[in-house]
Amino acid sequence: MLRIPAEEFAARVEKLRALMNEQELQACLIYGDEYRKENLRYMSNYWPLFERGAVIVPLIGEPFILAAPEGEMFCREMSAFPDVRLLPEFACVTVPDIIEYPQAHYTSLTEIRKGLQGSGPLHRMGIVGIDAMPAPLMRILEQSFGGVELVDAGDLLFKLRMTKTANEVACLQEAARIADAGYRLMINQVKPGMTELELASLAYGECTRQGAESIPFCLLTSGERVNTIIGRASGKVIADGDMIMAAIAVQVEGYVATLNFPFVAGAMSPEQKAFIDILVEAEDIALSNVRAGARQSGVVRAVKAYFKERDMTEYDLYPPLHGCGLAEAESPYPDEHSEALFIAGMTVNTDVSLFGHPHGSNRIEESLLVTESGYESMSKLVRQLSSTWKETATIRVI
C-alpha cells in the first residue's frame, strides 16, 4: 500500500523550520478542513472529516495536531505525529450551533500559547491557510495570541510543495492509473439511451474498486450540456451522436491526478472529428513546450497562437496549464506573461480546452511529471487515446 513515510513528514518539518528561521517565526500554524485539506495533509497527513484541523510546528519542540472530538480517533489513525489536542472551536463546520461533547478532553488556544512560550519568547507566528479559515476563527486566534504578530505564511508551503518527491510522484501515478481505469470503462460502455448519471457511476464504481481514497469529482455533460466549462452529471438521456465532456479526478494518499479526453456516444460527425483534431494537435503543442528550464508561459503562448491560427480564440477561455498535487488544481497557474520556469520534479496538468464551439466544447487534460528532458505523462490512457486518434481518427481503448 502506498504511503508517505514518517521520515518524509519529519523532513518536511525541518524544511519548514528553515524557512521559518528566515522569516523569524517562532511557530507556524497550518490550517485545514475537509474542503481545503492540502497544506494540513502535506504537513501532518491529517484530513479532517466534517471538522477543522491544524498542525502547529514550533521552531523548537515537536509538532502537534489540533482536532475536534468526533474525529479524534480518525485523526490519530492518520496523523504523522502522536500529539493530538482537541479544541471546541474546531467542531463541526456546517452548523452554527455549539455542540456539547461531555467526554471530550479539550485544551484551549490560551493553553497552547503558554506551551509555545515555554520554548522561548513568542513574537511572530505564521498562519498557513488564512484564505481558507473562517473569519470568526481567525478573530479567536488573534484574541488568544494578542501581542503576537500573526503573519500570513502561505508562501512557505507554496515553496515546499512546488516540487515532488519520489513518494509523492508514486501516489500521483497510482491515482492516474485508477483514473485511467474508470475513464476507460466509460468509453467502452457508453451508449445512446443511458443517462449521464449512469455513465458517471461506472467511473465512480471502478475507481473505488481499484483503490481510490476519494474521487473529488467526475464531471460529465453531454450533447448541448457540454457548452460549459464544468458540469455535474444529470438525469439527461445521452443521444446518438452526443459529444461527452467528462473529467475524472482520483485521490490517493491525498494526491490528485486528473484526466479528460473527448468521446462521442454512437456515431461521430465529421465536424466533431475536426474539433477533436484541433484539441489533439493543441495538446501536442503544449507538451512540446514542457521541460525543465523552459518558461511556463511558453505553453500558454504556443497553445494560444495555435488556437488563433485555427480561428478558435473566441472559444479559448483560460490558460492551458496548472499545477497538480494535493489539489486537483494548484500553483503554478501561469499566463502568457509568467516568468516562472519549469523545474524538474514539478507536477502539472495540461488543460487544453475550447468552450462554446458550434461542434462541441471539450478539453484534453493529463497529469505530467516535469523532467530535465521534457515530461512523463502519468496517464497511459490519454497517451493511448491520442496516438490512436492520430492514426485512425477513432476513440478506441483496450
mmCIF file of C-alpha atoms in Angstrom:
data_model
loop_
_atom_site.group_PDB
_atom_site.id
_atom_site.type_symbol
_atom_site.label_atom_id
_atom_site.label_comp_id
_atom_site.label_asym_id
_atom_site.label_seq_id
_atom_site.Cartn_x
_atom_site.Cartn_y
_atom_site.Cartn_z
ATOM 1 C CA MET A 1 0.000 0.000 0.000
ATOM 2 C CA LEU A 2 1.342 3.416 -0.942
ATOM 3 C CA ARG A 3 2.135 5.722 1.964
ATOM 4 C CA ILE A 4 4.139 8.862 2.548
ATOM 5 C CA PRO A 5 6.602 7.552 5.164
ATOM 6 C CA ALA A 6 7.052 9.119 8.591
ATOM 7 C CA GLU A 7 10.591 10.212 7.795
ATOM 8 C CA GLU A 8 9.312 12.292 4.885
ATOM 9 C CA PHE A 9 6.933 14.195 7.163
ATOM 10 C CA ALA A 10 9.854 14.760 9.553
ATOM 11 C CA ALA A 11 11.915 16.103 6.646
ATOM 12 C CA ARG A 12 9.080 18.472 5.698
ATOM 13 C CA VAL A 13 9.064 19.823 9.250
ATOM 14 C CA GLU A 14 12.787 20.545 9.094
ATOM 15 C CA LYS A 15 12.456 22.257 5.719
ATOM 16 C CA LEU A 16 9.614 24.381 7.071
ATOM 17 C CA ARG A 17 11.680 25.312 10.115
ATOM 18 C CA ALA A 18 14.489 26.515 7.878
ATOM 19 C CA LEU A 19 12.035 28.835 6.118
ATOM 20 C CA MET A 20 10.567 29.909 9.468
ATOM 21 C CA ASN A 21 14.043 30.873 10.639
ATOM 22 C CA GLU A 22 14.460 33.073 7.583
ATOM 23 C CA GLN A 23 11.250 34.929 8.472
ATOM 24 C CA GLU A 24 11.937 34.964 12.234
ATOM 25 C CA LEU A 25 8.839 32.895 13.055
ATOM 26 C CA GLN A 26 8.838 31.046 16.377
ATOM 27 C CA ALA A 27 5.887 28.850 15.394
ATOM 28 C CA CYS A 28 3.680 28.110 12.416
ATOM 29 C CA LEU A 29 0.020 27.022 12.430
ATOM 30 C CA ILE A 30 -1.124 25.182 9.303
ATOM 31 C CA TYR A 31 -4.926 25.142 8.983
ATOM 32 C CA GLY A 32 -7.142 22.767 7.014
ATOM 33 C CA ASP A 33 -10.602 21.260 6.809
ATOM 34 C CA GLU A 34 -12.452 18.746 4.668
ATOM 35 C CA TYR A 35 -12.643 21.166 1.746
ATOM 36 C CA ARG A 36 -9.202 22.791 1.933
ATOM 37 C CA LYS A 37 -7.054 19.925 3.105
ATOM 38 C CA GLU A 38 -3.884 20.420 1.058
ATOM 39 C CA ASN A 39 -1.489 22.201 3.414
ATOM 40 C CA LEU A 40 -2.605 20.346 6.529
ATOM 41 C CA ARG A 41 -2.356 16.992 4.749
ATOM 42 C CA TYR A 42 1.088 17.913 3.457
ATOM 43 C CA MET A 43 2.494 18.717 6.876
ATOM 44 C CA SER A 44 0.699 16.140 9.044
ATOM 45 C CA ASN A 45 -1.193 13.654 6.842
ATOM 46 C CA TYR A 46 -4.410 14.633 8.681
ATOM 47 C CA TRP A 47 -7.531 15.212 6.569
ATOM 48 C CA PRO A 48 -10.464 16.325 8.773
ATOM 49 C CA LEU A 49 -13.932 14.930 8.168
ATOM 50 C CA PHE A 50 -16.768 17.417 8.947
ATOM 51 C CA GLU A 51 -14.437 19.284 11.307
ATOM 52 C CA ARG A 52 -11.486 21.659 11.266
ATOM 53 C CA GLY A 53 -7.897 20.801 11.942
ATOM 54 C CA ALA A 54 -4.427 22.263 12.203
ATOM 55 C CA VAL A 55 -0.866 21.303 12.922
ATOM 56 C CA ILE A 56 1.372 23.622 14.902
ATOM 57 C CA VAL A 57 5.073 23.406 14.122
ATOM 58 C CA PRO A 58 7.185 25.174 16.768
ATOM 59 C CA LEU A 59 10.702 26.229 15.944
ATOM 60 C CA ILE A 60 11.807 24.178 18.954
ATOM 61 C CA GLY A 61 9.910 21.101 20.082
ATOM 62 C CA GLU A 62 7.661 18.517 18.467
ATOM 63 C CA PRO A 63 4.751 19.358 16.132
ATOM 64 C CA PHE A 64 1.235 18.656 17.426
ATOM 65 C CA ILE A 65 -2.210 18.332 15.897
ATOM 66 C CA LEU A 66 -5.326 20.346 16.722
ATOM 67 C CA ALA A 67 -8.533 18.432 16.052
ATOM 68 C CA ALA A 68 -12.132 18.067 17.249
ATOM 69 C CA PRO A 69 -13.911 15.372 19.280
ATOM 70 C CA GLU A 70 -15.799 13.356 16.671
ATOM 71 C CA GLY A 71 -12.740 12.878 14.513
ATOM 72 C CA GLU A 72 -10.221 12.270 17.297
ATOM 73 C CA MET A 73 -9.678 8.550 16.620
ATOM 74 C CA PHE A 74 -9.760 9.149 12.870
ATOM 75 C CA CYS A 75 -7.122 11.857 13.356
ATOM 76 C CA ARG A 76 -4.920 9.572 15.447
ATOM 77 C CA GLU A 77 -5.118 6.917 12.709
ATOM 78 C CA MET A 78 -3.961 9.336 10.034
ATOM 79 C CA SER A 79 -1.669 11.780 11.774
ATOM 80 C CA ALA A 80 2.073 11.651 11.237
ATOM 81 C CA PHE A 81 2.500 12.999 14.795
ATOM 82 C CA PRO A 82 1.232 11.341 18.028
ATOM 83 C CA ASP A 83 0.378 14.520 19.983
ATOM 84 C CA VAL A 84 -3.295 15.277 19.235
ATOM 85 C CA ARG A 85 -5.155 18.006 21.153
ATOM 86 C CA LEU A 86 -8.840 18.891 20.895
ATOM 87 C CA LEU A 87 -10.298 22.378 20.510
ATOM 88 C CA PRO A 88 -14.023 23.199 20.805
ATOM 89 C CA GLU A 89 -13.619 25.829 18.060
ATOM 90 C CA PHE A 90 -12.726 23.055 15.598
ATOM 91 C CA ALA A 91 -16.022 21.131 15.871
ATOM 92 C CA CYS A 92 -18.492 20.548 13.021
ATOM 93 C CA VAL A 93 -18.032 23.118 10.256
ATOM 94 C CA THR A 94 -21.553 23.022 8.790
ATOM 95 C CA VAL A 95 -23.683 24.278 11.696
ATOM 96 C CA PRO A 96 -23.713 27.467 13.797
ATOM 97 C CA ASP A 97 -24.803 25.559 16.923
ATOM 98 C CA ILE A 98 -22.468 24.869 19.817
ATOM 99 C CA ILE A 99 -22.333 21.074 20.141
ATOM 100 C CA GLU A 100 -21.690 19.553 23.565
ATOM 101 C CA TYR A 101 -19.245 16.666 23.817
ATOM 102 C CA PRO A 102 -19.295 15.779 27.530
ATOM 103 C CA GLN A 103 -16.474 13.209 27.254
ATOM 104 C CA ALA A 104 -14.135 15.417 25.234
ATOM 105 C CA HIS A 105 -10.862 16.461 26.857
ATOM 106 C CA TYR A 106 -10.295 19.926 25.467
ATOM 107 C CA THR A 107 -7.335 22.197 25.519
ATOM 108 C CA SER A 108 -7.572 25.892 24.670
ATOM 109 C CA LEU A 109 -5.694 28.307 22.480
ATOM 110 C CA THR A 110 -4.611 30.104 25.636
ATOM 111 C CA GLU A 111 -3.010 26.897 26.951
ATOM 112 C CA ILE A 112 -1.405 26.285 23.567
ATOM 113 C CA ARG A 113 0.106 29.752 23.634
ATOM 114 C CA LYS A 114 1.520 29.143 27.107
ATOM 115 C CA GLY A 115 3.089 25.897 25.926
ATOM 116 C CA LEU A 116 4.706 27.561 22.939
ATOM 117 C CA GLN A 117 6.121 30.303 25.135
ATOM 118 C CA GLY A 118 7.738 27.620 27.287
ATOM 119 C CA SER A 119 10.203 27.067 24.442
ATOM 120 C CA GLY A 120 11.182 30.728 24.355
ATOM 121 C CA PRO A 121 9.635 34.121 23.567
ATOM 122 C CA LEU A 122 6.785 34.044 21.047
ATOM 123 C CA HIS A 123 6.873 37.233 18.983
ATOM 124 C CA ARG A 124 5.842 36.090 15.480
ATOM 125 C CA MET A 125 3.719 33.140 14.429
ATOM 126 C CA GLY A 126 3.000 32.140 10.843
ATOM 127 C CA ILE A 127 -0.507 31.159 9.772
ATOM 128 C CA VAL A 128 -0.891 28.978 6.680
ATOM 129 C CA GLY A 129 -4.430 28.806 5.314
ATOM 130 C CA ILE A 130 -5.742 32.261 6.171
ATOM 131 C CA ASP A 131 -7.569 32.248 2.831
ATOM 132 C CA ALA A 132 -9.433 29.071 3.861
ATOM 133 C CA MET A 133 -10.033 29.907 7.514
ATOM 134 C CA PRO A 134 -13.417 31.273 8.655
ATOM 135 C CA ALA A 135 -13.189 34.894 9.813
ATOM 136 C CA PRO A 136 -14.614 34.108 13.316
ATOM 137 C CA LEU A 137 -11.870 31.527 13.879
ATOM 138 C CA MET A 138 -9.210 33.988 12.773
ATOM 139 C CA ARG A 139 -10.594 36.531 15.265
ATOM 140 C CA ILE A 140 -10.370 33.943 18.050
ATOM 141 C CA LEU A 141 -6.750 33.267 17.121
ATOM 142 C CA GLU A 142 -5.969 36.992 17.152
ATOM 143 C CA GLN A 143 -7.573 37.363 20.587
ATOM 144 C CA SER A 144 -5.839 34.293 22.034
ATOM 145 C CA PHE A 145 -2.460 35.352 20.655
ATOM 146 C CA GLY A 146 -2.814 39.052 21.459
ATOM 147 C CA GLY A 147 0.563 40.758 21.346
ATOM 148 C CA VAL A 148 1.962 38.116 18.994
ATOM 149 C CA GLU A 149 2.373 39.178 15.373
ATOM 150 C CA LEU A 150 0.401 36.744 13.207
ATOM 151 C CA VAL A 151 1.910 36.518 9.732
ATOM 152 C CA ASP A 152 0.421 35.049 6.559
ATOM 153 C CA ALA A 153 2.910 32.238 5.861
ATOM 154 C CA GLY A 154 1.132 30.580 2.947
ATOM 155 C CA ASP A 155 4.112 31.232 0.693
ATOM 156 C CA LEU A 156 6.232 28.853 2.799
ATOM 157 C CA LEU A 157 4.048 25.879 1.917
ATOM 158 C CA PHE A 158 3.914 27.037 -1.691
ATOM 159 C CA LYS A 159 7.717 26.715 -1.818
ATOM 160 C CA LEU A 160 7.750 23.329 -0.105
ATOM 161 C CA ARG A 161 5.006 21.828 -2.277
ATOM 162 C CA MET A 162 6.317 23.102 -5.610
ATOM 163 C CA THR A 163 8.396 20.007 -6.453
ATOM 164 C CA LYS A 164 7.523 16.432 -5.562
ATOM 165 C CA THR A 165 9.473 13.583 -4.011
ATOM 166 C CA ALA A 166 9.523 10.060 -5.433
ATOM 167 C CA ASN A 167 6.859 9.047 -2.900
ATOM 168 C CA GLU A 168 4.571 11.887 -3.919
ATOM 169 C CA VAL A 169 5.021 11.071 -7.598
ATOM 170 C CA ALA A 170 4.212 7.411 -6.888
ATOM 171 C CA CYS A 171 0.904 8.468 -5.287
ATOM 172 C CA LEU A 172 0.059 10.623 -8.302
ATOM 173 C CA GLN A 173 0.961 7.831 -10.704
ATOM 174 C CA GLU A 174 -1.301 5.422 -8.862
ATOM 175 C CA ALA A 175 -4.116 7.990 -8.876
ATOM 176 C CA ALA A 176 -3.647 8.377 -12.635
ATOM 177 C CA ARG A 177 -3.717 4.602 -13.148
ATOM 178 C CA ILE A 178 -7.007 4.362 -11.273
ATOM 179 C CA ALA A 179 -8.479 7.337 -13.149
ATOM 180 C CA ASP A 180 -7.486 5.648 -16.415
ATOM 181 C CA ALA A 181 -9.410 2.521 -15.395
ATOM 182 C CA GLY A 182 -12.588 4.463 -14.619
ATOM 183 C CA TYR A 183 -12.401 6.553 -17.773
ATOM 184 C CA ARG A 184 -11.644 3.527 -19.951
ATOM 185 C CA LEU A 185 -14.813 1.865 -18.666
ATOM 186 C CA MET A 186 -16.919 4.915 -19.581
ATOM 187 C CA ILE A 187 -15.542 4.989 -23.128
ATOM 188 C CA ASN A 188 -16.052 1.257 -23.585
ATOM 189 C CA GLN A 189 -19.603 1.168 -22.231
ATOM 190 C CA VAL A 190 -21.140 4.488 -23.292
ATOM 191 C CA LYS A 191 -24.211 4.049 -25.468
ATOM 192 C CA PRO A 192 -27.192 6.122 -26.507
ATOM 193 C CA GLY A 193 -30.119 5.710 -24.137
ATOM 194 C CA MET A 194 -28.187 5.678 -20.860
ATOM 195 C CA THR A 195 -28.238 8.735 -18.610
ATOM 196 C CA GLU A 196 -25.242 10.870 -17.736
ATOM 197 C CA LEU A 197 -25.541 9.656 -14.129
ATOM 198 C CA GLU A 198 -25.444 6.035 -15.249
ATOM 199 C CA LEU A 199 -22.304 6.684 -17.273
ATOM 200 C CA ALA A 200 -20.578 8.573 -14.444
ATOM 201 C CA SER A 201 -21.460 5.810 -11.976
ATOM 202 C CA LEU A 202 -19.318 3.381 -13.973
ATOM 203 C CA ALA A 203 -16.237 5.521 -13.331
ATOM 204 C CA TYR A 204 -17.062 6.073 -9.666
ATOM 205 C CA GLY A 205 -17.547 2.378 -9.070
ATOM 206 C CA GLU A 206 -14.454 1.246 -10.952
ATOM 207 C CA CYS A 207 -12.188 3.837 -9.350
ATOM 208 C CA THR A 208 -13.412 2.879 -5.895
ATOM 209 C CA ARG A 209 -12.883 -0.805 -6.684
ATOM 210 C CA GLN A 210 -9.359 -0.044 -7.897
ATOM 211 C CA GLY A 211 -8.432 1.620 -4.600
ATOM 212 C CA ALA A 212 -9.154 5.355 -4.880
ATOM 213 C CA GLU A 213 -9.024 7.057 -1.485
ATOM 214 C CA SER A 214 -11.514 9.582 -2.816
ATOM 215 C CA ILE A 215 -12.965 10.789 -6.107
ATOM 216 C CA PRO A 216 -13.022 14.584 -5.797
ATOM 217 C CA PHE A 217 -15.178 14.818 -8.910
ATOM 218 C CA CYS A 218 -16.391 13.131 -12.053
ATOM 219 C CA LEU A 219 -17.612 15.971 -14.237
ATOM 220 C CA LEU A 220 -19.844 14.760 -17.051
ATOM 221 C CA THR A 221 -22.063 16.525 -19.564
ATOM 222 C CA SER A 222 -23.341 15.505 -22.995
ATOM 223 C CA GLY A 223 -24.898 16.968 -26.134
ATOM 224 C CA GLU A 224 -25.919 20.610 -25.657
ATOM 225 C CA ARG A 225 -24.919 20.391 -21.995
ATOM 226 C CA VAL A 226 -21.215 20.326 -22.950
ATOM 227 C CA ASN A 227 -21.443 24.071 -23.606
ATOM 228 C CA THR A 228 -19.987 24.792 -20.168
ATOM 229 C CA ILE A 229 -16.599 24.775 -18.502
ATOM 230 C CA ILE A 230 -17.622 22.357 -15.757
ATOM 231 C CA GLY A 231 -20.841 20.469 -15.129
ATOM 232 C CA ARG A 232 -22.222 17.698 -12.973
ATOM 233 C CA ALA A 233 -23.786 14.559 -14.418
ATOM 234 C CA SER A 234 -27.571 14.746 -14.608
ATOM 235 C CA GLY A 235 -30.525 12.534 -15.486
ATOM 236 C CA LYS A 236 -30.281 13.658 -19.109
ATOM 237 C CA VAL A 237 -30.533 10.757 -21.553
ATOM 238 C CA ILE A 238 -27.500 10.540 -23.833
ATOM 239 C CA ALA A 239 -28.488 10.594 -27.508
ATOM 240 C CA ASP A 240 -26.781 9.078 -30.536
ATOM 241 C CA GLY A 241 -24.036 11.445 -31.681
ATOM 242 C CA ASP A 242 -23.807 13.308 -28.370
ATOM 243 C CA MET A 243 -20.318 14.517 -27.555
ATOM 244 C CA ILE A 244 -19.317 13.648 -23.986
ATOM 245 C CA MET A 245 -17.228 16.004 -21.884
ATOM 246 C CA ALA A 246 -16.032 14.090 -18.835
ATOM 247 C CA ALA A 247 -13.227 14.751 -16.383
ATOM 248 C CA ILE A 248 -12.369 12.450 -13.529
ATOM 249 C CA ALA A 249 -10.118 13.273 -10.585
ATOM 250 C CA VAL A 250 -8.825 10.482 -8.366
ATOM 251 C CA GLN A 251 -7.135 10.920 -4.983
ATOM 252 C CA VAL A 252 -4.564 8.525 -3.492
ATOM 253 C CA GLU A 253 -2.988 9.388 -0.134
ATOM 254 C CA GLY A 254 -4.091 12.971 -0.684
ATOM 255 C CA TYR A 255 -2.608 13.320 -4.178
ATOM 256 C CA VAL A 256 -4.954 14.000 -7.105
ATOM 257 C CA ALA A 257 -4.481 13.088 -10.768
ATOM 258 C CA THR A 258 -6.995 14.100 -13.433
ATOM 259 C CA LEU A 259 -7.779 13.122 -16.990
ATOM 260 C CA ASN A 260 -10.164 14.233 -19.707
ATOM 261 C CA PHE A 261 -10.374 13.221 -23.367
ATOM 262 C CA PRO A 262 -13.337 13.877 -25.697
ATOM 263 C CA PHE A 263 -15.510 10.993 -26.840
ATOM 264 C CA VAL A 264 -18.880 10.553 -28.563
ATOM 265 C CA ALA A 265 -21.818 8.237 -27.902
ATOM 266 C CA GLY A 266 -22.692 6.389 -31.093
ATOM 267 C CA ALA A 267 -21.867 7.893 -34.486
ATOM 268 C CA MET A 268 -19.326 10.723 -34.645
ATOM 269 C CA SER A 269 -19.870 13.512 -37.167
ATOM 270 C CA PRO A 270 -17.124 14.924 -39.436
ATOM 271 C CA GLU A 271 -17.447 18.237 -37.580
ATOM 272 C CA GLN A 272 -16.850 16.546 -34.239
ATOM 273 C CA LYS A 273 -13.792 14.809 -35.687
ATOM 274 C CA ALA A 274 -12.421 18.133 -36.914
ATOM 275 C CA PHE A 275 -12.996 19.650 -33.451
ATOM 276 C CA ILE A 276 -11.190 16.797 -31.682
ATOM 277 C CA ASP A 277 -8.354 17.071 -34.212
ATOM 278 C CA ILE A 278 -7.719 20.636 -33.074
ATOM 279 C CA LEU A 279 -7.635 19.669 -29.389
ATOM 280 C CA VAL A 280 -5.260 16.762 -30.029
ATOM 281 C CA GLU A 281 -2.904 18.993 -32.015
ATOM 282 C CA ALA A 282 -3.058 21.710 -29.349
ATOM 283 C CA GLU A 283 -2.214 19.134 -26.668
ATOM 284 C CA ASP A 284 0.846 18.027 -28.651
ATOM 285 C CA ILE A 285 1.932 21.664 -28.910
ATOM 286 C CA ALA A 286 1.505 22.140 -25.159
ATOM 287 C CA LEU A 287 3.522 19.020 -24.374
ATOM 288 C CA SER A 288 6.351 20.062 -26.690
ATOM 289 C CA ASN A 289 6.896 23.133 -24.503
ATOM 290 C CA VAL A 290 7.108 21.304 -21.166
ATOM 291 C CA ARG A 291 10.641 20.710 -19.894
ATOM 292 C CA ALA A 292 12.821 21.803 -17.002
ATOM 293 C CA GLY A 293 14.301 25.263 -17.545
ATOM 294 C CA ALA A 294 11.660 26.401 -20.043
ATOM 295 C CA ARG A 295 9.282 29.237 -19.202
ATOM 296 C CA GLN A 296 5.827 28.091 -18.178
ATOM 297 C CA SER A 297 4.384 30.922 -20.245
ATOM 298 C CA GLY A 298 5.739 29.175 -23.339
ATOM 299 C CA VAL A 299 2.999 26.567 -23.092
ATOM 300 C CA VAL A 300 0.327 29.244 -22.803
ATOM 301 C CA ARG A 301 1.662 31.315 -25.701
ATOM 302 C CA ALA A 302 2.121 28.331 -28.007
ATOM 303 C CA VAL A 303 -1.394 26.978 -27.453
ATOM 304 C CA LYS A 304 -2.990 30.407 -27.789
ATOM 305 C CA ALA A 305 -1.054 31.041 -31.002
ATOM 306 C CA TYR A 306 -2.265 27.746 -32.458
ATOM 307 C CA PHE A 307 -5.878 28.484 -31.493
ATOM 308 C CA LYS A 308 -5.564 31.904 -33.116
ATOM 309 C CA GLU A 309 -4.228 30.295 -36.285
ATOM 310 C CA ARG A 310 -7.289 27.994 -36.329
ATOM 311 C CA ASP A 311 -9.735 30.852 -35.592
ATOM 312 C CA MET A 312 -10.533 29.418 -32.178
ATOM 313 C CA THR A 313 -9.559 32.315 -29.942
ATOM 314 C CA GLU A 314 -13.152 33.192 -29.024
ATOM 315 C CA TYR A 315 -13.569 29.666 -27.588
ATOM 316 C CA ASP A 316 -10.274 29.706 -25.651
ATOM 317 C CA LEU A 317 -11.382 30.766 -22.170
ATOM 318 C CA TYR A 318 -8.461 30.120 -19.806
ATOM 319 C CA PRO A 319 -4.774 29.092 -19.664
ATOM 320 C CA PRO A 320 -3.942 25.518 -20.727
ATOM 321 C CA LEU A 321 -1.745 24.556 -17.759
ATOM 322 C CA HIS A 322 -1.869 24.384 -13.978
ATOM 323 C CA GLY A 323 -0.119 22.586 -11.170
ATOM 324 C CA CYS A 324 -1.388 19.405 -9.549
ATOM 325 C CA GLY A 325 -0.616 17.512 -6.380
ATOM 326 C CA LEU A 326 -2.548 17.657 -3.133
ATOM 327 C CA ALA A 327 -5.179 19.653 -5.024
ATOM 328 C CA GLU A 328 -6.552 18.955 -8.470
ATOM 329 C CA ALA A 329 -5.565 22.477 -9.457
ATOM 330 C CA GLU A 330 -2.763 24.179 -7.565
ATOM 331 C CA SER A 331 0.013 26.633 -8.306
ATOM 332 C CA PRO A 332 1.567 27.314 -10.676
ATOM 333 C CA TYR A 333 -1.223 28.624 -12.911
ATOM 334 C CA PRO A 334 0.793 30.596 -15.485
ATOM 335 C CA ASP A 335 -0.467 33.110 -18.025
ATOM 336 C CA GLU A 336 1.253 34.457 -21.152
ATOM 337 C CA HIS A 337 3.391 36.835 -19.081
ATOM 338 C CA SER A 338 4.650 34.444 -16.403
ATOM 339 C CA GLU A 339 8.416 34.496 -15.887
ATOM 340 C CA ALA A 340 8.434 31.277 -13.841
ATOM 341 C CA LEU A 341 10.401 28.300 -15.129
ATOM 342 C CA PHE A 342 9.542 24.633 -15.133
ATOM 343 C CA ILE A 343 11.602 22.723 -12.572
ATOM 344 C CA ALA A 344 12.373 19.016 -12.715
ATOM 345 C CA GLY A 345 10.141 17.284 -10.180
ATOM 346 C CA MET A 346 7.189 19.625 -10.654
ATOM 347 C CA THR A 347 3.844 18.006 -11.427
ATOM 348 C CA VAL A 348 1.392 19.834 -13.681
ATOM 349 C CA ASN A 349 -1.780 19.255 -15.656
ATOM 350 C CA THR A 350 -2.269 20.296 -19.228
ATOM 351 C CA ASP A 351 -5.827 21.605 -19.580
ATOM 352 C CA VAL A 352 -6.164 22.311 -23.290
ATOM 353 C CA SER A 353 -9.747 23.343 -23.876
ATOM 354 C CA LEU A 354 -12.286 25.030 -26.128
ATOM 355 C CA PHE A 355 -15.751 26.023 -24.945
ATOM 356 C CA GLY A 356 -18.832 27.232 -26.805
ATOM 357 C CA HIS A 357 -17.763 25.992 -30.252
ATOM 358 C CA PRO A 358 -20.679 25.082 -32.581
ATOM 359 C CA HIS A 359 -19.456 21.482 -32.817
ATOM 360 C CA GLY A 360 -18.712 20.920 -29.167
ATOM 361 C CA SER A 361 -16.958 22.037 -26.011
ATOM 362 C CA ASN A 362 -14.259 19.869 -24.524
ATOM 363 C CA ARG A 363 -10.765 19.574 -23.124
ATOM 364 C CA ILE A 364 -7.795 17.276 -23.001
ATOM 365 C CA GLU A 365 -6.254 17.074 -19.564
ATOM 366 C CA GLU A 366 -3.494 14.839 -18.245
ATOM 367 C CA SER A 367 -1.160 14.918 -15.281
ATOM 368 C CA LEU A 368 2.565 15.246 -16.034
ATOM 369 C CA LEU A 369 5.869 14.972 -14.221
ATOM 370 C CA VAL A 370 8.349 17.593 -15.449
ATOM 371 C CA THR A 371 11.786 16.136 -16.219
ATOM 372 C CA GLU A 372 15.118 17.561 -17.366
ATOM 373 C CA SER A 373 14.433 16.399 -20.926
ATOM 374 C CA GLY A 374 10.704 17.076 -21.063
ATOM 375 C CA TYR A 375 7.902 15.291 -19.248
ATOM 376 C CA GLU A 376 6.452 11.944 -18.277
ATOM 377 C CA SER A 377 2.702 11.529 -18.703
ATOM 378 C CA MET A 378 1.082 9.810 -15.757
ATOM 379 C CA SER A 379 -1.907 8.783 -17.868
ATOM 380 C CA LYS A 380 -1.196 5.878 -20.198
ATOM 381 C CA LEU A 381 -4.806 6.122 -21.354
ATOM 382 C CA VAL A 382 -4.548 9.707 -22.610
ATOM 383 C CA ARG A 383 -1.350 8.889 -24.485
ATOM 384 C CA GLN A 384 -3.034 5.809 -25.995
ATOM 385 C CA LEU A 385 -6.160 7.731 -26.970
ATOM 386 C CA SER A 386 -4.096 10.496 -28.550
ATOM 387 C CA SER A 387 -1.944 8.040 -30.501
ATOM 388 C CA THR A 388 -4.939 6.035 -31.725
ATOM 389 C CA TRP A 389 -6.755 9.205 -32.718
ATOM 390 C CA LYS A 390 -3.852 10.444 -34.831
ATOM 391 C CA GLU A 391 -3.611 7.053 -36.555
ATOM 392 C CA THR A 392 -7.284 6.215 -37.100
ATOM 393 C CA ALA A 393 -9.438 9.233 -36.050
ATOM 394 C CA THR A 394 -11.303 6.937 -33.667
ATOM 395 C CA ILE A 395 -11.633 6.768 -29.888
ATOM 396 C CA ARG A 396 -10.697 3.178 -29.081
ATOM 397 C CA VAL A 397 -9.311 1.663 -25.904
ATOM 398 C CA ILE A 398 -8.291 -1.818 -24.844
#
